[in-house]
């Protein structure tokens, strides 16, 4: 079939298998171009199919020749209907990994469930024995709690008062004012239940109970802080409470791993266009200004550049891992540079529908958004027939 993008708000209903494959190849090339990383060799990535988790899987496999198991929740294709992009990404990843002689298997299902945890543990037991790095990179709007059976829904709301600020519809470029009502009822508890640290700890506890963590094993989850411009809706909002909980969980996990000398870290990453971040109001406007400034300064990074730097300069540099006063690894350091933030704050005041295309990098935002779904890559003939029925080798 000929596959074209079909946009609906902040999602795209179609994905292009060849474009997703090109995206994977580009990321692999980038990692290889930066040279070998003396990193972990047996790696479990939870949330491995898109965004930061995918970049982690690629960095481990093609930077450190690691065997990888990837867990994700994606939609396979049916005849005439494309898969979700994470499915095609994983298909292409496995194809490339296997070609390179690397072990790579994937599990498609709900990572919050006991069943998927058990399936993953069984696979590690059978194939790898133990893992030495566990990346936790889930971004989900819902979680069915495995013991209570309660379905928790996360919300992106300010706490304590209505938040009013500018936002942009990145498809049309229209800048408008948006008001977001504050959280109420169980909003905070529900958001913490979905995006906080409980499930991360459950994974590590389950792995440890079955002796599947190698001595000195490391686990890393991803967080975000961001500037004062977005803090009412992000870091001081409901999602921020979940990130506080996630960050606190790193210490609990580290304590629980003392006997095997294991460690849990949170890495604070940069704001980037992913399926998760496009859904947050205000953030797309911030990102389009951020991209503009960081590109001008020559310090722009995508997911793969961020994670390659996290691995090479922080986690596996051979030196002590630098952390901030709260014990967090910071690869948002360039985003948070005072000169970068001062420029964004100024542009923020000035941005309107008429001038945003010039003041901000709206084109860069749109192009990254298209790329998420496999569209807009050089070297892909989008007018040609594409085979939507692509399988993931270890699953098909
Ligand atoms: P993403 O939407 O690109 O990736 C989410 C991944 O989680 C996918 O692999 C998806 O299949 C998987 N997933 C979702 N629900 C699942 C479930 N129930 N079972 C199994 N897999 C499931 O998201 P992104 O942006 O890469 O986010 C990953 C982490 O990075 C999140 O913790 C996010 O808060 C954090 N982060 C994101 C930033 C951004 O600007 N995008 C900035 C800093 C941190």
XYZ file of C-alpha atoms and ligand atoms in Angstrom:
440
model
C 0.000 0.000 0.000
C 1.020 3.621 -0.399
C 1.316 5.039 3.099
C 0.712 8.691 3.817
C 0.630 10.517 7.144
C -2.864 10.878 8.603
C -2.641 13.383 11.434
C -5.205 13.644 14.230
C -4.226 16.249 16.809
C -1.014 15.140 18.457
C -1.048 11.659 16.982
C -0.579 10.257 13.524
C -2.793 7.312 12.616
C -0.337 5.807 10.140
C 3.345 4.893 10.274
C 5.768 4.156 7.470
C 7.776 0.918 7.864
C 10.561 1.969 5.488
C 10.814 5.389 7.120
C 10.983 3.840 10.589
C 13.722 1.541 9.295
C 15.616 4.540 7.944
C 15.266 6.240 11.331
C 16.801 3.186 13.041
C 19.651 3.025 10.509
C 20.405 6.724 11.032
C 20.513 6.272 14.810
C 22.759 3.218 14.498
C 25.114 5.130 12.208
C 25.280 7.973 14.718
C 26.174 5.649 17.603
C 28.803 3.861 15.533
C 30.317 7.173 14.398
C 30.947 8.100 18.041
C 33.026 4.977 18.726
C 32.769 2.064 21.145
C 31.415 2.562 24.659
C 32.688 0.305 27.421
C 29.154 -0.280 28.670
C 26.843 -3.025 29.896
C 26.650 -6.223 27.839
C 23.270 -7.674 28.847
C 20.605 -5.054 28.803
C 16.878 -4.986 29.493
C 15.049 -1.926 28.158
C 11.495 -1.394 29.416
C 9.814 1.008 26.964
C 12.246 0.104 24.176
C 10.366 0.954 20.998
C 10.337 4.761 20.698
C 11.943 7.893 22.147
C 14.589 7.610 24.845
C 14.115 3.875 25.433
C 14.691 3.072 21.758
C 17.778 5.287 21.751
C 19.002 3.399 24.839
C 18.536 0.049 23.140
C 20.408 1.242 20.046
C 23.217 2.805 22.121
C 23.689 -0.420 24.092
C 23.599 -2.713 21.076
C 25.637 -0.683 18.626
C 27.844 1.192 21.107
C 28.700 -1.735 23.395
C 27.779 -4.863 21.386
C 25.200 -5.630 24.050
C 22.571 -8.328 23.983
C 19.224 -6.573 24.438
C 15.743 -7.551 25.483
C 13.182 -4.855 24.688
C 9.738 -4.610 26.279
C 7.101 -2.346 24.724
C 3.384 -2.006 24.032
C 2.805 -1.549 20.311
C 0.190 -2.348 17.722
C 1.192 -4.886 15.044
C -0.030 -4.310 11.495
C -3.074 -5.910 9.902
C -3.604 -6.099 6.145
C -4.252 -2.557 4.949
C -3.606 -0.976 8.382
C -0.162 0.067 9.422
C 1.405 -0.849 12.754
C 2.270 1.739 15.386
C 5.714 3.249 14.755
C 7.293 1.490 17.745
C 6.444 -1.841 16.135
C 8.222 -0.927 12.901
C 11.123 0.579 14.858
C 11.528 -2.670 16.784
C 11.273 -4.759 13.620
C 14.033 -2.700 12.018
C 16.130 -2.707 15.179
C 16.049 -6.486 15.482
C 16.814 -6.905 11.781
C 19.907 -4.706 12.070
C 20.992 -6.228 15.395
C 20.694 -9.765 14.052
C 22.589 -8.789 10.910
C 25.363 -7.528 13.174
C 25.381 -10.831 15.080
C 23.845 -9.343 18.219
C 21.294 -11.039 20.450
C 18.006 -9.097 20.386
C 14.570 -10.289 21.458
C 11.415 -8.347 22.182
C 8.259 -8.706 24.232
C 5.121 -6.826 23.186
C 2.638 -6.375 26.027
C 1.714 -4.388 29.121
C 4.900 -3.888 31.147
C 2.799 -3.025 34.208
C 1.304 -6.521 34.264
C 2.573 -9.538 36.189
C 2.337 -11.636 33.013
C 4.745 -9.522 30.987
C 7.159 -9.327 33.917
C 7.102 -13.118 34.218
C 7.551 -13.581 30.470
C 10.560 -11.240 30.554
C 12.096 -12.934 33.593
C 11.703 -16.342 31.935
C 13.402 -15.069 28.782
C 16.334 -13.613 30.729
C 16.669 -16.875 32.653
C 16.650 -18.959 29.485
C 18.843 -16.796 27.264
C 21.004 -14.352 29.218
C 21.247 -15.714 32.752
C 21.428 -12.225 34.249
C 21.240 -8.588 33.129
C 23.643 -5.815 34.119
C 21.710 -2.749 32.922
C 17.980 -2.104 33.142
C 16.643 1.018 31.442
C 13.183 2.057 32.587
C 11.657 4.366 29.959
C 7.901 3.923 30.038
C 5.608 6.790 29.136
C 1.972 5.819 29.420
C -1.343 7.527 30.091
C -2.771 4.530 31.981
C -1.731 1.702 34.288
C -3.780 -1.244 35.391
C -2.417 -1.958 38.852
C -1.340 -5.601 38.926
C -2.415 -6.277 42.517
C -5.454 -4.048 43.071
C -6.833 -4.265 39.507
C -7.511 -0.508 39.590
C -7.074 1.319 36.276
C -5.153 4.523 37.003
C -5.173 7.387 34.499
C -2.487 10.026 34.598
C -3.371 13.663 33.964
C -1.279 16.675 32.992
C -2.656 19.393 35.226
C -1.365 22.169 37.446
C -1.820 21.807 41.196
C -3.588 24.407 43.323
C -4.743 26.884 40.674
C -5.647 27.350 37.018
C -2.621 27.795 34.763
C -2.949 30.181 31.841
C -0.211 30.619 29.277
C 0.648 30.510 25.617
C 0.628 27.343 23.592
C 0.916 26.451 19.927
C -0.913 24.067 17.657
C 2.211 22.869 15.870
C 0.311 21.719 12.789
C -1.251 25.114 12.040
C 1.326 27.288 13.831
C -1.482 29.089 15.674
C -0.325 30.555 18.980
C -3.123 30.933 21.493
C -3.741 31.208 25.180
C -4.710 28.089 27.029
C -6.108 27.699 30.526
C -5.700 24.390 32.295
C -7.894 23.678 35.298
C -6.099 22.462 38.423
C -6.060 18.852 39.507
C -8.857 17.576 41.678
C -9.930 14.385 43.425
C -7.423 11.575 42.995
C -5.609 13.152 40.027
C -2.257 13.370 41.808
C -2.394 9.836 43.255
C -3.439 8.435 39.884
C -0.642 10.212 38.007
C 1.906 9.031 40.571
C 0.543 5.492 40.239
C 1.110 5.555 36.462
C 4.337 7.545 36.053
C 5.915 7.321 39.533
C 8.424 4.759 40.753
C 6.263 1.873 42.009
C 6.375 -0.169 38.815
C 10.126 0.446 38.358
C 10.702 -0.959 41.868
C 8.411 -3.910 41.118
C 10.541 -4.797 38.076
C 13.796 -4.593 40.021
C 12.384 -6.542 42.984
C 11.132 -9.265 40.635
C 14.493 -9.503 38.837
C 16.389 -9.615 42.124
C 14.103 -12.230 43.662
C 14.967 -14.574 40.783
C 18.687 -13.776 40.961
C 18.613 -12.226 37.504
C 20.636 -9.116 38.376
C 24.380 -9.378 37.803
C 26.688 -8.131 40.568
C 27.016 -4.354 40.235
C 23.894 -4.113 38.059
C 22.733 -0.590 37.241
C 19.231 0.630 36.555
C 18.323 4.008 35.094
C 14.942 5.759 34.754
C 14.350 9.023 32.912
C 13.009 12.258 34.311
C 12.487 15.866 33.294
C 12.703 19.199 35.109
C 12.484 22.087 32.624
C 12.287 25.843 33.154
C 9.999 28.068 35.220
C 7.977 28.783 32.049
C 6.539 25.271 32.046
C 6.798 24.337 35.707
C 3.144 24.971 36.630
C 2.022 22.329 34.162
C 5.093 20.101 34.323
C 7.424 19.967 37.296
C 5.053 21.531 39.823
C 2.024 19.844 38.276
C 0.668 16.327 38.602
C 3.369 14.810 36.351
C 6.030 16.529 38.461
C 4.700 14.736 41.541
C 5.133 11.472 39.665
C 8.707 12.446 38.748
C 9.405 13.349 42.415
C 8.219 9.862 43.325
C 10.315 8.257 40.569
C 13.410 10.134 41.722
C 12.836 9.142 45.368
C 12.435 5.513 44.258
C 16.000 5.526 42.891
C 17.258 5.745 46.487
C 14.947 2.973 47.695
C 16.106 0.716 44.868
C 19.783 1.479 45.498
C 19.279 0.529 49.164
C 17.629 -2.719 48.146
C 20.568 -3.598 45.878
C 23.356 -2.984 48.409
C 24.145 -6.705 48.746
C 24.918 -7.012 45.037
C 26.500 -3.554 44.856
C 23.793 -2.434 42.435
C 22.737 1.150 41.826
C 19.668 2.984 40.601
C 19.931 6.355 38.887
C 17.580 8.873 37.457
C 18.842 10.731 34.413
C 17.224 14.095 33.760
C 16.978 14.417 29.993
C 16.310 17.284 27.629
C 12.877 18.236 26.283
C 12.366 16.547 22.932
C 9.597 15.827 20.485
C 8.254 12.366 21.271
C 4.760 10.938 21.277
C 4.638 11.533 25.033
C 5.760 15.172 25.026
C 3.594 16.332 22.094
C 0.541 15.593 24.219
C 1.481 18.105 26.934
C 0.031 21.610 26.441
C 2.523 24.511 26.380
C 5.493 22.140 25.871
C 5.404 22.249 22.019
C 5.785 26.048 22.069
C 8.642 25.774 24.544
C 10.312 23.045 22.465
C 10.054 25.029 19.241
C 11.848 27.972 20.904
C 14.336 25.665 22.613
C 15.217 23.955 19.321
C 15.793 27.311 17.662
C 18.205 28.512 20.334
C 20.026 25.205 20.791
C 20.498 24.823 17.035
C 21.842 28.377 16.801
C 24.280 27.592 19.611
C 25.298 24.289 17.975
C 24.183 22.271 21.030
C 20.948 20.717 19.773
C 20.499 17.011 20.462
C 17.853 14.390 19.679
C 17.135 11.251 21.716
C 20.061 9.329 20.265
C 22.592 12.132 20.879
C 21.280 12.494 24.447
C 21.564 8.819 25.295
C 24.899 8.345 23.527
C 26.229 11.200 25.688
C 24.578 9.760 28.800
C 26.375 6.456 28.188
C 29.749 7.741 26.975
C 30.218 10.750 29.270
C 28.275 9.748 32.371
C 27.325 6.115 32.969
C 30.251 4.357 31.291
C 32.987 6.991 31.151
C 35.095 5.005 33.625
C 35.046 7.976 35.986
C 32.803 8.587 38.946
C 29.286 9.339 37.674
C 28.593 13.034 38.217
C 25.241 13.825 39.838
C 23.482 16.954 41.092
C 22.648 17.760 44.728
C 19.677 15.387 44.514
C 21.720 12.493 43.162
C 20.423 12.856 39.590
C 22.458 12.538 36.395
C 21.937 15.653 34.272
C 22.024 15.504 30.496
C 19.616 18.434 30.378
C 22.649 20.582 31.246
C 22.769 22.306 27.851
C 19.002 22.933 27.792
C 19.171 24.499 31.248
C 22.159 26.768 30.527
C 21.210 30.242 31.848
C 22.044 31.928 28.531
C 19.813 29.471 26.629
C 16.940 29.932 29.074
C 17.258 33.737 29.076
C 16.894 33.785 25.291
C 13.856 31.503 25.391
C 12.171 33.621 28.075
C 12.548 36.685 25.850
C 11.237 34.915 22.742
C 8.350 33.495 24.751
C 7.055 37.024 25.424
C 7.341 37.955 21.762
C 5.939 34.793 20.120
C 2.744 35.168 18.085
C 1.079 33.212 15.290
C 2.546 35.679 12.803
C 6.172 35.499 13.920
C 6.616 32.017 15.440
C 7.830 30.406 12.220
C 10.718 32.851 12.340
C 11.287 33.213 16.104
C 10.987 29.513 16.816
C 11.880 26.308 15.036
C 8.358 25.265 14.143
C 9.690 23.511 11.052
C 12.116 21.513 13.192
C 9.286 20.544 15.529
C 7.073 19.394 12.671
C 9.862 17.522 11.004
C 10.730 15.672 14.234
C 7.047 14.885 14.746
C 6.760 13.427 11.232
C 9.962 11.477 11.794
C 8.414 9.784 14.858
C 6.027 8.026 12.478
C 8.598 7.270 9.806
C 7.758 10.199 7.531
C 10.098 12.785 6.029
C 13.293 10.732 5.762
C 15.720 11.173 2.890
C 16.303 7.974 1.002
C 12.720 6.699 1.368
C 10.405 6.713 -1.639
C 7.076 7.652 -0.088
C 5.283 7.379 -3.415
C 6.204 3.713 -3.777
C 4.185 0.749 -2.560
C 5.273 -0.262 0.940
C 4.702 -3.562 2.715
C 2.816 -2.780 5.904
C 2.909 -6.403 7.113
C 6.363 -6.209 8.664
C 7.041 -8.558 11.579
C 9.409 -8.287 14.533
C 11.737 -11.259 14.033
C 11.643 -12.555 17.622
C 7.869 -12.108 17.881
C 6.588 -13.031 14.422
P 7.765 7.529 24.218
O 6.292 7.715 24.161
O 8.558 7.814 22.997
O 8.116 6.012 24.658
C 7.375 5.306 25.588
C 7.716 3.825 25.546
O 6.954 3.164 26.562
C 7.379 3.099 24.239
O 8.378 2.130 23.980
C 6.060 2.402 24.546
O 5.808 1.232 23.779
C 6.305 2.038 25.989
N 5.078 1.790 26.745
C 4.082 2.645 27.069
N 3.150 2.022 27.824
C 3.575 0.742 27.982
C 3.065 -0.395 28.666
N 1.922 -0.353 29.360
N 3.765 -1.554 28.593
C 4.936 -1.627 27.885
N 5.478 -0.578 27.248
C 4.802 0.594 27.295
O 8.244 8.392 25.454
P 9.595 9.168 25.836
O 9.362 10.611 25.620
O 10.783 8.513 25.272
O 9.564 8.978 27.419
C 10.310 7.988 28.109
C 10.697 8.540 29.469
O 11.540 9.686 29.278
C 9.486 9.019 30.293
O 9.726 8.724 31.648
C 9.528 10.526 30.089
O 8.925 11.245 31.141
C 11.024 10.751 30.062
N 11.455 12.048 29.485
C 10.907 12.514 28.313
C 11.288 13.754 27.826
C 10.731 14.298 26.553
O 10.860 15.501 26.312
N 10.142 13.504 25.709
C 12.287 14.593 28.528
C 12.868 13.954 29.690
C 12.425 12.735 30.159
